[in-house]
Amino acid sequence: MIDPRDLEACTEAIRHGSLSFHAASKLLPKRVRDPALALYAFCRLADDEVDLKAEKVEAVLRLRDRLDLVYAGTPKDAAPDRAFAAVVEQFDMPRALPDALLEGLAWDAEARTYATLSGVKDYSARVASAVGAMMCVLMQVRDADALARACDLGVAMQLTNIARDVGEDAGEARLYLPTDWLDEAGIDRDAFFADPRPTKAVRAMVKRLIVEANRLYYRSEAGLGALPRGCRPGIYAARYIYAGIGGQLTAMGYDSISARARTSKPQKLGWLAQSVMMSGLSMVTPRSPVLYAGALPEVQFLVDAASTGTQAPRSDSLFEALAALEAKRQSDRASLVAQRARAM
């Protein structure tokens, strides 16, 4: 069980750090909402630790150590870690799922770019669909078809985030757009970082992301009827609120550089109401055959891990990513020692 004080700390972190999830979580039953808040608090703070700090390599390696402690049953003395450890124990959370998130954050720390849309989906699977798969575990949903649709939703949300943050990421010299799209448009990434502009070509790329995200939002809806009835409104809400960001970008002409797409409180309330209505309809509507569509290749490993519940060893790709960060840390430390020696 999660300590009530730890749960309150997690709730506060989400209330201030993730307004969209906080709004959607209100529609989840308490038995799912409480562990979901603990899960999101741990994942959100881990993401912020890497995203907002200069020492990204150290942040990822600290997260690795924190996960090791969580799965050893001796979490770090912090509310999100203790709460997440309680969730891992209660729900027998497969280690491959938070490890996937860790790998995505390691890719962030090494400033990895992605040549194709499939590569962007590989990244999205790790930083977003992994959380969706963990949410299914909390709802005690282990059906592979339902998990595949949950992973569709995660990729759609992340593509929406990437589309919304093109300008902000460029300002931080980060690039999540497929590099082959930039090559096709004749855009030099360094020049784009130096002076990001909402050109026709850039707006076309944002549109392509939103179109693909919308396709996956529609696919994901087929899986919502496979969730426990009490959980459906909250997940519908997440789907509509995030898709609403894409709708706002569309209304802005796909310009995510001049301004940031935002949705209003009345809009969120409208989507919450729509979510309750759609949840009710899902109880009398036949299941869509789209439910049985194959998983995206990029998320199949998540579906396999969550559906079988096996505690598989860490993947080779994760070991490689962490080894690269360890090597970078050692190199940075050696350079610092050399600089100090020269200064003496």
PDB file of C-alpha atoms in Angstrom, residues 27 236-237 240-241 264-278:
ATOM      1  CA  LEU A  27     -12.226  10.310 -13.808  1.00  0.00           C
ATOM      2  CA  TYR A 236     -10.959   8.741 -22.939  1.00  0.00           C
ATOM      3  CA  ALA A 237     -10.212  12.076 -21.253  1.00  0.00           C
ATOM      4  CA  TYR A 240      -9.362  13.870 -26.051  1.00  0.00           C
ATOM      5  CA  ILE A 241      -7.293  16.370 -24.063  1.00  0.00           C
ATOM      6  CA  SER A 264      -8.387  26.280 -22.009  1.00  0.00           C
ATOM      7  CA  LYS A 265     -10.082  25.092 -18.843  1.00  0.00           C
ATOM      8  CA  PRO A 266     -13.549  25.212 -20.513  1.00  0.00           C
ATOM      9  CA  GLN A 267     -12.192  23.052 -23.326  1.00  0.00           C
ATOM     10  CA  LYS A 268     -10.844  20.517 -20.834  1.00  0.00           C
ATOM     11  CA  LEU A 269     -14.186  20.441 -19.030  1.00  0.00           C
ATOM     12  CA  GLY A 270     -15.910  19.844 -22.363  1.00  0.00           C
ATOM     13  CA  TRP A 271     -13.592  16.940 -23.147  1.00  0.00           C
ATOM     14  CA  LEU A 272     -14.164  15.479 -19.690  1.00  0.00           C
ATOM     15  CA  ALA A 273     -17.910  15.544 -20.311  1.00  0.00           C
ATOM     16  CA  GLN A 274     -17.411  13.997 -23.758  1.00  0.00           C
ATOM     17  CA  SER A 275     -15.289  11.290 -22.168  1.00  0.00           C
ATOM     18  CA  VAL A 276     -18.049  10.295 -19.768  1.00  0.00           C
ATOM     19  CA  MET A 277     -20.529  10.147 -22.666  1.00  0.00           C
ATOM     20  CA  MET A 278     -18.194   8.063 -24.861  1.00  0.00           C
TER      21      MET A 278
END
